[in-house]
Phi, psi and omega in degrees: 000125175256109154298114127226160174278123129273118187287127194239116175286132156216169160309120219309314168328342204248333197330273188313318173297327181306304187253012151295302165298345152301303181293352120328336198276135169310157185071324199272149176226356165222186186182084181245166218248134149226167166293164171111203200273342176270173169270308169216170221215116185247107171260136188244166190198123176201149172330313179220167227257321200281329152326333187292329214276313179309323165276297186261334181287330187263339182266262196304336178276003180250344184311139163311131189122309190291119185240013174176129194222157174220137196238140176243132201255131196284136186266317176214154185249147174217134187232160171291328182274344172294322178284349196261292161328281208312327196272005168261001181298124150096012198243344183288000000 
């Protein structure tokens, strides 16, 4: 499975329809609204690399509201709980 974050802009009047309608697009599987320089935080999560073009250059960067997107691609995921596992191997 491949991850990603998009940092997403949008017209500020627009935030909830915007990221409702994101949060519609197959593949985004989350959609939060935050403070800072972006507006909402788009997680797409899809099978092949090229799918990514499809969701976000064919989807999400075209919904009304979006004026500007930026994509970060997750290379590895790490948790607390991944860390928890790892240092308990072997304890049983």
């Amino acid at each position: 499975m491949i991850t990603a974050f998009v940092l997403v802009h949008t017209a500020a009047d627009h935030i909830p329809e915007t990221a409702q309608a994101i949060a519609e697009l197959e593949g985004v599987t989350e959609v939060y609204s935050c403070a800072g320089n972006v507006d909402l935080i788009a997680v797409v999560k899809v099978r092949e690399h090229e799918q990514l073009a499809d969701v976000i250059a064919g989807g999400l960067s075209k919904v009304p509201g979006v004026t500007q997107t930026d994509t970060h691609i997750a290379f590895r995921s790490y948790s607390r709980r991944d860390l928890e596992e790892g240092f308990s191997v072997g304890q049983d």
